mmCIF file of C-alpha atoms and ligand atoms in Angstrom:
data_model
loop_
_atom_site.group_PDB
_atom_site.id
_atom_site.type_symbol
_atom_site.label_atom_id
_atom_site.label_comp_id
_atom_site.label_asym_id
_atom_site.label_seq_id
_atom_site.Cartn_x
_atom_site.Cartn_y
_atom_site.Cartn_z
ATOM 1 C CA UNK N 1 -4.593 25.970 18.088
ATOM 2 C CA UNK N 2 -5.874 22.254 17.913
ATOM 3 C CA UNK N 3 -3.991 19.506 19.744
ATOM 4 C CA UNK N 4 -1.282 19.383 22.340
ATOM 5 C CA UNK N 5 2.473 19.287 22.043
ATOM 6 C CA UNK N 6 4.400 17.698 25.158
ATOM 7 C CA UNK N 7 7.902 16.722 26.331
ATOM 8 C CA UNK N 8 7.428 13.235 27.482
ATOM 9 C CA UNK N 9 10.869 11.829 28.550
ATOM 10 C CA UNK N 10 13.028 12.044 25.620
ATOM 11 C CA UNK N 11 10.548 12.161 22.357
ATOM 12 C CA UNK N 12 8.825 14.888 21.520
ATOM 13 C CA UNK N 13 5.280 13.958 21.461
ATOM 14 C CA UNK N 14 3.270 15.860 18.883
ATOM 15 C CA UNK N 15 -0.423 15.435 18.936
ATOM 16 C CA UNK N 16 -1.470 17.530 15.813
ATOM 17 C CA UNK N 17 -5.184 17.349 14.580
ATOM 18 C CA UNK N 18 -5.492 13.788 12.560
ATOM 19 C CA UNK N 19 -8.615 12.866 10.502
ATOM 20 C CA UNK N 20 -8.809 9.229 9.682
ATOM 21 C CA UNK N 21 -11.709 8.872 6.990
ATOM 22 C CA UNK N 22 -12.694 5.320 6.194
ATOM 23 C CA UNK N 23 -14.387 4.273 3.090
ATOM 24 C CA UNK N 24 -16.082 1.001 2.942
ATOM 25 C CA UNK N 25 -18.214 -0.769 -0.189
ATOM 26 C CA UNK N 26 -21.719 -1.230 0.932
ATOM 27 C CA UNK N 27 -22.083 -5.094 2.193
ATOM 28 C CA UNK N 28 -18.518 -5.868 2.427
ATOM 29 C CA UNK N 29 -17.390 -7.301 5.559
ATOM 30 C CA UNK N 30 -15.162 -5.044 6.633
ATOM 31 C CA UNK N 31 -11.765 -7.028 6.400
ATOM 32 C CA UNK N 32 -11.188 -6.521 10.162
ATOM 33 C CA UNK N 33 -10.919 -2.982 10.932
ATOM 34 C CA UNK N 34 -7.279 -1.588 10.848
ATOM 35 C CA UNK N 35 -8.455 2.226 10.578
ATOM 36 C CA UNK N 36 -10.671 1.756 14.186
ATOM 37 C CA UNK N 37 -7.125 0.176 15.260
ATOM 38 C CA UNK N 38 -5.382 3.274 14.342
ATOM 39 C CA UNK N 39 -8.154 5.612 15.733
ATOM 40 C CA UNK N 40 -7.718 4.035 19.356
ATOM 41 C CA UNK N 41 -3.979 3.613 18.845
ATOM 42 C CA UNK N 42 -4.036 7.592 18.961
ATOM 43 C CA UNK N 43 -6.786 8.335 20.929
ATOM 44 C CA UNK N 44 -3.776 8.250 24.205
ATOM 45 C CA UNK N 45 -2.279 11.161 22.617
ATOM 46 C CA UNK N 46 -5.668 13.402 21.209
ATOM 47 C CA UNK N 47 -8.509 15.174 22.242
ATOM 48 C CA UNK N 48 -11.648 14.990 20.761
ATOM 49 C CA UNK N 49 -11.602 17.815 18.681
ATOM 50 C CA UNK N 50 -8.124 17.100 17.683
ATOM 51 C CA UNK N 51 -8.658 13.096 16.612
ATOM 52 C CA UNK N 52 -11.633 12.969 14.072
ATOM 53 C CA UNK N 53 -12.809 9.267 13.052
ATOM 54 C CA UNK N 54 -15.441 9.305 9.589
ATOM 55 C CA UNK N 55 -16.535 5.774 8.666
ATOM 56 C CA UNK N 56 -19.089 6.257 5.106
ATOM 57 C CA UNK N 57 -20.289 3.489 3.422
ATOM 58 C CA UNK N 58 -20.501 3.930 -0.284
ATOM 59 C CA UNK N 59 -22.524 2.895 -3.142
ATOM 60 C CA UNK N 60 -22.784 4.131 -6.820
ATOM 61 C CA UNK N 61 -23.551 0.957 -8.625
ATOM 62 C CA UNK N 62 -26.732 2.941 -10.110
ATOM 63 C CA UNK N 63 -27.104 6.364 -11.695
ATOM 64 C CA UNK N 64 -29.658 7.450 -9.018
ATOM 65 C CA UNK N 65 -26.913 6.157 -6.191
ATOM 66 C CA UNK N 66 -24.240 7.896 -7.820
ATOM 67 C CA UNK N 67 -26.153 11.217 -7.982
ATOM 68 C CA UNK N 68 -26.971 10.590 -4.337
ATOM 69 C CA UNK N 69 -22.878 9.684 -3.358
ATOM 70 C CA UNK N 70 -22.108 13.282 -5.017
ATOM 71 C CA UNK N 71 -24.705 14.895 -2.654
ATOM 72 C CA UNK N 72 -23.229 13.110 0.140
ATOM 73 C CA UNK N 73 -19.540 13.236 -0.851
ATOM 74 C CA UNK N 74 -20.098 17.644 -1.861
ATOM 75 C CA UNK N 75 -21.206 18.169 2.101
ATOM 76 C CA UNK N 76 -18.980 15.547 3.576
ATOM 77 C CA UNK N 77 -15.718 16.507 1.920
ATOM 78 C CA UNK N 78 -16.728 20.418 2.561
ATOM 79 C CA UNK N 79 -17.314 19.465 5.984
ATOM 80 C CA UNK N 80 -14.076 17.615 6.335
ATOM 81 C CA UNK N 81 -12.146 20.416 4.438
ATOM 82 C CA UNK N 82 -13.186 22.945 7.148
ATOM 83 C CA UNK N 83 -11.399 20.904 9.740
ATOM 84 C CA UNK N 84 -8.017 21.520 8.072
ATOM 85 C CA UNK N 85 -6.563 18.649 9.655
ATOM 86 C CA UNK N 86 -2.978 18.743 9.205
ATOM 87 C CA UNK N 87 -3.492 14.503 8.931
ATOM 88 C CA UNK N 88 -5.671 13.005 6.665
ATOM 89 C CA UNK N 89 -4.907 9.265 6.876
ATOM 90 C CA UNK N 90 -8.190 7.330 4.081
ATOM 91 C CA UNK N 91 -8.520 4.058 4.098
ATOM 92 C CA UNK N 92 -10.854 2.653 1.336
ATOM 93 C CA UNK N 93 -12.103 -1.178 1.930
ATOM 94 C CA UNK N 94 -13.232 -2.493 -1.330
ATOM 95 C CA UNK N 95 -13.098 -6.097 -3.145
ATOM 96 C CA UNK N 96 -11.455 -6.121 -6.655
ATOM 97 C CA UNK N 97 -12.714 -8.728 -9.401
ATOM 98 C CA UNK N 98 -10.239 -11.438 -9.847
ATOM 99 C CA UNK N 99 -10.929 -11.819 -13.439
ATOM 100 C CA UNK N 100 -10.931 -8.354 -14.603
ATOM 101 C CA UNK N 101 -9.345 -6.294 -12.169
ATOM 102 C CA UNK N 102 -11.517 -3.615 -11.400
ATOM 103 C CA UNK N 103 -12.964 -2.475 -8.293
ATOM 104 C CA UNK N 104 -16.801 -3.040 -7.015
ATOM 105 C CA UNK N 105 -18.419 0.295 -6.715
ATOM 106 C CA UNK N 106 -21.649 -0.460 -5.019
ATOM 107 C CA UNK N 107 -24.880 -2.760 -5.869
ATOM 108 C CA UNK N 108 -27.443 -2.393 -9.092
ATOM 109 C CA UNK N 109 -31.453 -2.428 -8.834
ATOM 110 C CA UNK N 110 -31.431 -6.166 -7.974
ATOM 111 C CA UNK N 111 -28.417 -6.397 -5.332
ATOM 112 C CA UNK N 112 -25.909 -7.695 -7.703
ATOM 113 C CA UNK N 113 -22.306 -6.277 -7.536
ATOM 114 C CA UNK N 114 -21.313 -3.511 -9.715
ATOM 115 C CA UNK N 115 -17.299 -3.220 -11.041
ATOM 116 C CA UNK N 116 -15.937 -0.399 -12.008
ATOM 117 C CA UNK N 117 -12.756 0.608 -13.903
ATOM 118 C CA UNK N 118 -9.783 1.167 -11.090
ATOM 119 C CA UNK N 119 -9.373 4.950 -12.846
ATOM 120 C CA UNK N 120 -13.413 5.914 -12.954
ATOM 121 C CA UNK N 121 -13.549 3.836 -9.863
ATOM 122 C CA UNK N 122 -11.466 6.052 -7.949
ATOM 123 C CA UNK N 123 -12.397 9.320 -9.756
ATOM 124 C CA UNK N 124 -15.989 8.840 -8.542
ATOM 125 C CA UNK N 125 -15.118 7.987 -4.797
ATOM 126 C CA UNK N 126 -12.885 10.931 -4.727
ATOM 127 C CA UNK N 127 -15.612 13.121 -6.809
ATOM 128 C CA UNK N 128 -15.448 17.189 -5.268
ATOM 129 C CA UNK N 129 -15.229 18.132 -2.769
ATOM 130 C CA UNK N 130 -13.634 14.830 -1.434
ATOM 131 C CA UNK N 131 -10.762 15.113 -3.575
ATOM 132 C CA UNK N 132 -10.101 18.303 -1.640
ATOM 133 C CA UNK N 133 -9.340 15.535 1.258
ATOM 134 C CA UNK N 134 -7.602 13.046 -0.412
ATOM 135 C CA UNK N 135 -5.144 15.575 -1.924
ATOM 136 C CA UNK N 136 -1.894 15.300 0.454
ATOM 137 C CA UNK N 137 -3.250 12.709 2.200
ATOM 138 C CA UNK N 138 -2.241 9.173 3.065
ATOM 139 C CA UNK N 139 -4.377 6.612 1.744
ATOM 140 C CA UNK N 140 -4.604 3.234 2.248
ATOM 141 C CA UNK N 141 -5.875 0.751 -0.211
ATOM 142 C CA UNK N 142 -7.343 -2.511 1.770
ATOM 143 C CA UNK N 143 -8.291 -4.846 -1.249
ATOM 144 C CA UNK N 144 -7.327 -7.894 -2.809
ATOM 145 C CA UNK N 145 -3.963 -7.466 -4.701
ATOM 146 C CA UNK N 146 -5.884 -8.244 -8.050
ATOM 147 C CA UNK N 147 -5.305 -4.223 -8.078
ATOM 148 C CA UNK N 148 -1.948 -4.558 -8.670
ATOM 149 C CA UNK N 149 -1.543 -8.008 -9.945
ATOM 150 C CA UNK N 150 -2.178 -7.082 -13.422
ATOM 151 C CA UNK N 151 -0.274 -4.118 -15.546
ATOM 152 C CA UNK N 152 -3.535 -2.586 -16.573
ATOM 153 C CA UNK N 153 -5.166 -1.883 -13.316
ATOM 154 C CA UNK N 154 -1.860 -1.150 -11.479
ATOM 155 C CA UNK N 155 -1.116 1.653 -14.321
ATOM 156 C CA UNK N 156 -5.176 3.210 -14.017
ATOM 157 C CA UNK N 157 -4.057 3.071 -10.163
ATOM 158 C CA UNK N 158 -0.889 5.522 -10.736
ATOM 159 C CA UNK N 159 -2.718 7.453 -13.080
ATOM 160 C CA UNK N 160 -5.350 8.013 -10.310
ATOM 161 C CA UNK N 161 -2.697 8.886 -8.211
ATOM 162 C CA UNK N 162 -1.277 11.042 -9.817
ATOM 163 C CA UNK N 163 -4.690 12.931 -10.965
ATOM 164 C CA UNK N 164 -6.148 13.046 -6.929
ATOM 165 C CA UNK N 165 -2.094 13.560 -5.556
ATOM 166 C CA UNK N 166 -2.376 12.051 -1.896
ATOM 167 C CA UNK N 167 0.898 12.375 -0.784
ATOM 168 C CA UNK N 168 1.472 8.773 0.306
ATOM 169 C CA UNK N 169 -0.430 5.658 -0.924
ATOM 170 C CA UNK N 170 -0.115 1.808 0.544
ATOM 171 C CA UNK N 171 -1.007 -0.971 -1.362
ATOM 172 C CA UNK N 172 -0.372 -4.623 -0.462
ATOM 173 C CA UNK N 173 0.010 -7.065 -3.208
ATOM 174 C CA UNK N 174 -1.594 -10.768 -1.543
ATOM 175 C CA UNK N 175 -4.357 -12.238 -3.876
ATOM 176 C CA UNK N 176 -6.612 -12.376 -0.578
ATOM 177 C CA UNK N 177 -5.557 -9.194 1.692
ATOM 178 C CA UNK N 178 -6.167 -10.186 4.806
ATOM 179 C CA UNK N 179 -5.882 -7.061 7.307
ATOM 180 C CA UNK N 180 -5.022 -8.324 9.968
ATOM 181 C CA UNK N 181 -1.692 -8.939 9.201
ATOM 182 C CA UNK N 182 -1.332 -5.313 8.868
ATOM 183 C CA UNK N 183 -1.997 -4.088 12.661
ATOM 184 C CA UNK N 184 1.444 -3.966 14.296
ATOM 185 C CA UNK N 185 2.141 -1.726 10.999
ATOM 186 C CA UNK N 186 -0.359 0.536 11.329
ATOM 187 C CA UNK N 187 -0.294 0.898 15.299
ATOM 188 C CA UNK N 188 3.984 1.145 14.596
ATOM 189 C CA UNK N 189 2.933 3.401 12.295
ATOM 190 C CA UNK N 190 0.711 6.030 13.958
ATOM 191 C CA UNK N 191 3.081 6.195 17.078
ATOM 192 C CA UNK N 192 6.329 7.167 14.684
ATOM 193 C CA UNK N 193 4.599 8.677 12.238
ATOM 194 C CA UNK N 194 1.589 10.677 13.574
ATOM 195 C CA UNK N 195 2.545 11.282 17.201
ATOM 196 C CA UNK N 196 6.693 11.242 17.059
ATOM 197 C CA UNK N 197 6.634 12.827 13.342
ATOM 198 C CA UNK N 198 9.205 10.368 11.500
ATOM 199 C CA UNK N 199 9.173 10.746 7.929
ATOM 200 C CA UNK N 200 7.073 7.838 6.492
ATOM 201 C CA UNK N 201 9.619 6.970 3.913
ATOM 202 C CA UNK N 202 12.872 7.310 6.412
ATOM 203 C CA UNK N 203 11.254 4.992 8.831
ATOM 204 C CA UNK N 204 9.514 2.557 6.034
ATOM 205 C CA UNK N 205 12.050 -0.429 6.574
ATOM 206 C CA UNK N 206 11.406 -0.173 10.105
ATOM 207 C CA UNK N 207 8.050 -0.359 10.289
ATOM 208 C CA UNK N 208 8.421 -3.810 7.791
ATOM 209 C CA UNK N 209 10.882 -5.386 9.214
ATOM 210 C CA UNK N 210 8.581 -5.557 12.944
ATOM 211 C CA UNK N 211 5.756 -6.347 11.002
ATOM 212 C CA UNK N 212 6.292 -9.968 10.606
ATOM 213 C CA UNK N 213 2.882 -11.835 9.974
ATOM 214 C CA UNK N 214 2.925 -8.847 6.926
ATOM 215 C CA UNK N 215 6.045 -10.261 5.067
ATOM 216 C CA UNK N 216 5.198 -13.695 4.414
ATOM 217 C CA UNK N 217 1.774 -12.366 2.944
ATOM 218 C CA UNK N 218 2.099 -9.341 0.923
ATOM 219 C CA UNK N 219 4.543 -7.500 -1.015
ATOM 220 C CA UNK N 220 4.095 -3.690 0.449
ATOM 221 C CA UNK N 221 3.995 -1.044 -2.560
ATOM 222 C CA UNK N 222 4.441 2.679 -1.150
ATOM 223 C CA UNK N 223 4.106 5.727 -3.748
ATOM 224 C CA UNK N 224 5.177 9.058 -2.555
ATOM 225 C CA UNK N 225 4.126 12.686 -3.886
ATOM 226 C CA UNK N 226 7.120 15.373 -2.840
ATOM 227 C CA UNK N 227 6.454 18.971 -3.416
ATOM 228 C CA UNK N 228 2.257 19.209 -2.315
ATOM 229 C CA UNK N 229 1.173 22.374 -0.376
ATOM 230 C CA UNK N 230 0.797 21.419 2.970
ATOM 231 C CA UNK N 231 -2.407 21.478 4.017
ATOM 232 C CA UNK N 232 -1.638 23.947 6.623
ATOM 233 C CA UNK N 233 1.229 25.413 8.544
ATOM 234 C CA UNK N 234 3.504 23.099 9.889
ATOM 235 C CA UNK N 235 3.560 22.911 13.405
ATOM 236 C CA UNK N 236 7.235 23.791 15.253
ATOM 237 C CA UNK N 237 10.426 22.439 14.114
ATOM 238 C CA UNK N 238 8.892 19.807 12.169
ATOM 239 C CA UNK N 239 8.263 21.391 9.039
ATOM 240 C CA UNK N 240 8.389 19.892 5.933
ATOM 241 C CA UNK N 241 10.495 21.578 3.790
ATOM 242 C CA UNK N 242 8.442 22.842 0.754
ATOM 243 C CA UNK N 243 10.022 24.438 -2.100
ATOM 244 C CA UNK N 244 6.924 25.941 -4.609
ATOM 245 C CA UNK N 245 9.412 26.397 -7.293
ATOM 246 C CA UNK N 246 10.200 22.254 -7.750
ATOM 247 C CA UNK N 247 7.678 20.699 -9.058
ATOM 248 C CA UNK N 248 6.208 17.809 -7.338
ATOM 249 C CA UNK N 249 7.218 14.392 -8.137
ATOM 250 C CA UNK N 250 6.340 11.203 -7.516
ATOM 251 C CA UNK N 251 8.384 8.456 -6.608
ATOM 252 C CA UNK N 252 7.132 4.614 -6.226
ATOM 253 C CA UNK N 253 8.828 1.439 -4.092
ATOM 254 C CA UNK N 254 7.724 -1.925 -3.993
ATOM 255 C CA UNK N 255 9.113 -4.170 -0.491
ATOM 256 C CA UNK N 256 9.640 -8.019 -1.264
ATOM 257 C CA UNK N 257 10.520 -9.984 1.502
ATOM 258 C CA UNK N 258 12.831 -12.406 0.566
ATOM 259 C CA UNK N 259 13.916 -15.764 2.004
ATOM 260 C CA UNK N 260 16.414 -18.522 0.708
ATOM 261 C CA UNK N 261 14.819 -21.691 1.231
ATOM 262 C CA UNK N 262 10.712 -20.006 1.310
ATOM 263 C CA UNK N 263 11.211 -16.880 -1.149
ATOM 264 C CA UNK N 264 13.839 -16.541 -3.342
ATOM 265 C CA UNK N 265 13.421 -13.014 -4.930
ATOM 266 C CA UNK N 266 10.134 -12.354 -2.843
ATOM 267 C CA UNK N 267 8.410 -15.178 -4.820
ATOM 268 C CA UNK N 268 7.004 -17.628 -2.722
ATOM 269 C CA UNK N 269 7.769 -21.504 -3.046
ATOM 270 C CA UNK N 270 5.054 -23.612 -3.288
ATOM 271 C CA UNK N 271 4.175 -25.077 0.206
ATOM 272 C CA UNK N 272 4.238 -28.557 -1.766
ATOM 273 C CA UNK N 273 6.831 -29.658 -4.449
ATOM 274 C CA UNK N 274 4.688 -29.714 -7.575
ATOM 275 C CA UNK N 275 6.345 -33.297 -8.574
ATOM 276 C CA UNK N 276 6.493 -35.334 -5.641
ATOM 277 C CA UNK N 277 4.326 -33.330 -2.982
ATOM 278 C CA UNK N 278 6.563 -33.581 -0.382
ATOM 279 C CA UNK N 279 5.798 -30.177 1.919
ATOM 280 C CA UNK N 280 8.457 -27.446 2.251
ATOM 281 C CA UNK N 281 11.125 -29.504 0.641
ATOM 282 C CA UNK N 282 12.904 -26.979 -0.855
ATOM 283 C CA UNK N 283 16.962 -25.965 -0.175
ATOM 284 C CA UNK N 284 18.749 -22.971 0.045
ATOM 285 C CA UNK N 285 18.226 -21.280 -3.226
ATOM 286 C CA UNK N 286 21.245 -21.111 -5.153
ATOM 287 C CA UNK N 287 22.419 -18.930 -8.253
ATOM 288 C CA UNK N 288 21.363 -20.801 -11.692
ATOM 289 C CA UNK N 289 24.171 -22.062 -13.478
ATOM 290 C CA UNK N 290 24.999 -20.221 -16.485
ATOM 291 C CA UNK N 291 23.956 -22.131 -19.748
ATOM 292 C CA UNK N 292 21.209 -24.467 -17.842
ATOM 293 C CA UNK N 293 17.294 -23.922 -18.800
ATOM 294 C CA UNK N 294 18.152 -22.610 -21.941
ATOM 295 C CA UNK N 295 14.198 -22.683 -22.517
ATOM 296 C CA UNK N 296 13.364 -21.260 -19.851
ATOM 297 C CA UNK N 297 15.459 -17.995 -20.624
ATOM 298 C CA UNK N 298 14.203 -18.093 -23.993
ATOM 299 C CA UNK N 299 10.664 -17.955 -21.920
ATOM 300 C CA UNK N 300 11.469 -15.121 -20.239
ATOM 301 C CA UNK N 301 13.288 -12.777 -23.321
ATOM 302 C CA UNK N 302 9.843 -11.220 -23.838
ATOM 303 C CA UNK N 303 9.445 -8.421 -21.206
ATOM 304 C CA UNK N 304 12.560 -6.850 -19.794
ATOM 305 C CA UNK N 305 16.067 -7.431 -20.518
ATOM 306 C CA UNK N 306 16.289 -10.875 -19.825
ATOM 307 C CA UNK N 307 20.332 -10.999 -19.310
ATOM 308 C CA UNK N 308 20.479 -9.020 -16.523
ATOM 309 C CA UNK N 309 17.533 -11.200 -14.333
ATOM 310 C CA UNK N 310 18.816 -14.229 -16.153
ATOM 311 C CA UNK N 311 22.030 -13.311 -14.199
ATOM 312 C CA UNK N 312 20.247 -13.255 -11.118
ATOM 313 C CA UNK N 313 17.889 -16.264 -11.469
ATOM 314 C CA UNK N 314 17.787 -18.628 -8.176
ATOM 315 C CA UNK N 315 17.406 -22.155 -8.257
ATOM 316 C CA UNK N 316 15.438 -24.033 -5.254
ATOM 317 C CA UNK N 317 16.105 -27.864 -5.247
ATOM 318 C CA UNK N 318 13.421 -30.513 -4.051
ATOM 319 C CA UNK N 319 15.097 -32.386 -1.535
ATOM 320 C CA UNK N 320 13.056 -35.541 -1.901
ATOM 321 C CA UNK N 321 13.010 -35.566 -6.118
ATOM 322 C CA UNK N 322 15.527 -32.847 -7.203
ATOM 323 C CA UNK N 323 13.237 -31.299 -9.460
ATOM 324 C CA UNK N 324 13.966 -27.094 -9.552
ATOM 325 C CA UNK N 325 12.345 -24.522 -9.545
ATOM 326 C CA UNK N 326 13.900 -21.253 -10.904
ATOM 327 C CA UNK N 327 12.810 -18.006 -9.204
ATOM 328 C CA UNK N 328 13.824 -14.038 -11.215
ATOM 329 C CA UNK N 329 13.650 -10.624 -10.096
ATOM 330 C CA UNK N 330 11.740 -7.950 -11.134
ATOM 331 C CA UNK N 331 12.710 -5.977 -14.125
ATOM 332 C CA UNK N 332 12.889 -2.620 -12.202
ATOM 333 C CA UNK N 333 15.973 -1.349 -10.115
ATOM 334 C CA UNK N 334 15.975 -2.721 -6.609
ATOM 335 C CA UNK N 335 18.321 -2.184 -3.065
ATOM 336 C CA UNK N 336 18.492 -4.990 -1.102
ATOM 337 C CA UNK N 337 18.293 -4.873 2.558
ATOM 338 C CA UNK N 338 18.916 -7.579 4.342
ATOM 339 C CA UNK N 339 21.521 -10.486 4.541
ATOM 340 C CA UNK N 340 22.577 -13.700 2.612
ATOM 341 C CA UNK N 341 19.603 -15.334 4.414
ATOM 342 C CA UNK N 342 16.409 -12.716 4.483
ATOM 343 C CA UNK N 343 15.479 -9.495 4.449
ATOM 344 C CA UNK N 344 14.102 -6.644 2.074
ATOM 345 C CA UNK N 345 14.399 -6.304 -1.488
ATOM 346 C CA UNK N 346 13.540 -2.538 -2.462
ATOM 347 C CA UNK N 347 12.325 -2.544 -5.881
ATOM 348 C CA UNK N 348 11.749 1.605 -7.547
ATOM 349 C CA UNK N 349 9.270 0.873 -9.341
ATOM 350 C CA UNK N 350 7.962 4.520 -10.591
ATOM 351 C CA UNK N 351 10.168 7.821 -10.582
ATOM 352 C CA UNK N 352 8.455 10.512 -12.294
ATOM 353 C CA UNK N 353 7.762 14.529 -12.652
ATOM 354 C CA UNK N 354 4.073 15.814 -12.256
HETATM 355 ZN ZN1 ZN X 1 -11.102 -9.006 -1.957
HETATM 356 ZN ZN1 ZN X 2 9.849 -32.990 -5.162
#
């Protein structure tokens, strides 16, 4: 049996065999490097042959390089298969095009970037056998939140989801991802997670709420698969309860952290008051009266229904010229966690059978 299982003071420590697999688009900087993070973040608890670290640059911006990826990608994901890692944590490090949302997928004959539709983008990264790997995995997207900025590419991004079924995804939502801001979560993360065996989703508020550089940059969007096989045995008294006869569902949450004088409802304030420029001028948000900015409701009727985030609009004052800005939820159901002053809003954002 791979890995080693020990009583260290009062955890159990639970070293089973992780594989962290790390996709990169050919002549990207690599946005920092939060997968090498995690791989030495574990390597304490691992032995070689138990902790398996796989970084592949990919291109298919041509035909010719996308019959070549396939080659590739057919040995590589057998390879990787073999191992029956009972972790399979993916990162993929890709830009997205600000303008229309799709992925880069490699370079064409001249060295020009090549986009790609998020759906085809991800089917051909994940083409067999590599979506034998990616199935009840946990993958984490590290682009640009132009991915899930926009309806269209955030519903090709479920879809895909749902089609290659890792078990968990991460997305982050900030125009410009940086990384970095990431690295107490992931380290947080692979010592409750991989080595202590918390359940991702259980511990998920945790592992936001110390991750402080994260929640003043990106909104966090989790999606969770219940009911996959598990890719093998589980080890001890950690099983996961599996139950073939439910079918597997998938259930999505997007974190907003909110503040009452920076980000009412998880929006961020401007830095500077649009009218006057003064910097961080802004008071305690306050409820909207009822009856003011009649045209801005009327604004707003179009997508969801409009009396129920109406209800909950904010207002945020300029201190030095009084002019308002008016912040909204969401449309979807949300929890909040947190108090009067910050905290977590919890929006479910997707709740469906497979
Ligand atoms: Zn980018
Ligand atoms: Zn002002």
């Amino acid at each position: 049996m791979r890995g080693v299982c020990e009583r260290a003071s009062k955890t159990q420590v639970c070293a089973e065999s992780i594989l962290i697999l790390h996709l990169v688009c050919v002549g990207m900087e690599r946005h920092g490097s939060l997968p090498k993070l995690l791989h030495t973040s574990l390597e304490d608890y691992h032995t070689q042959d138990s902790l398996v670290y796989e970084e592949v640059f990919f291109d298919f911006g041509t035909v010719e390089k996308f019959v070549q990826w396939r080659k590739q990608v057919g040995l590589l994901g057998t390879r990787l298969t073999a191992g029956n890692f009972r972790w399979k944590i993916i990162f993929i490090t890709v830009h997205s095009k600000v303008n229309r949302r799709d992925l880069f997928a490699g370079k064409d004959e001249s060295g020009g970037d090549v986009a790609m539709e998020v759906e085809d983008f991800m089917n051909c990264i994940f083409i067999p056998t590599l979506d034998k790997v990616v199935y009840a995995s946990t993958l984490f997207m590290l682009t640009c939140g132009h991915l899930v900025a926009f309806e269209e590419s955030y519903m090709a991004m479920k879809k895909a989801i749902m089609h290659l079924r890792p078990e968990y995804t991460i997305m982050f939502t900030a125009p410009d991802f940086i990384s970095a801001v990431a690295k107490v979560f992931v380290v947080t993360y692979s010592i409750q997670v991989l080595i202590q065996g918390h359940d991702l989703l259980a511990i998920f508020q945790d592992l936001l709420n110390i991750s402080m550089d994260l929640r003043m940059h990106a909104d966090v969007i989790v999606f969770y698969i219940r009911g996959l096989l598990a890719p093998k045995a589980p080890f001890g008294a950690r099983s996961r309860t599996l139950n073939v006869t439910i079918p597997p569902s998938i259930v999505g949450y997007r974190y907003s952290w909110y503040h009452t004088h920076r980000r009412p409802w998880g929006k961020a304030l401007p830095i500077r008051c649009p009218k006057c420029g003064a910097i961080r001028p802004w008071s305690r948000s306050k409820r909207a009266q009822e009856g003011s900015h009649a045209k801005a409701r009327a604004m707003a009727a179009s997508e969801c229904e409009e009396e129920v985030t109406n209800a909950k609009a904010q207002v945020s004052t300029c201190l030095g010229c009084r002019s308002e800005v008016r912040t909204e939820p969401l449309c979807d159901a949300y929890e909040i966690q947190g108090d009067k002053f910050s905290g977590w809003i919890k929006y479910t954002i997707c709740a469906a059978e497979l």
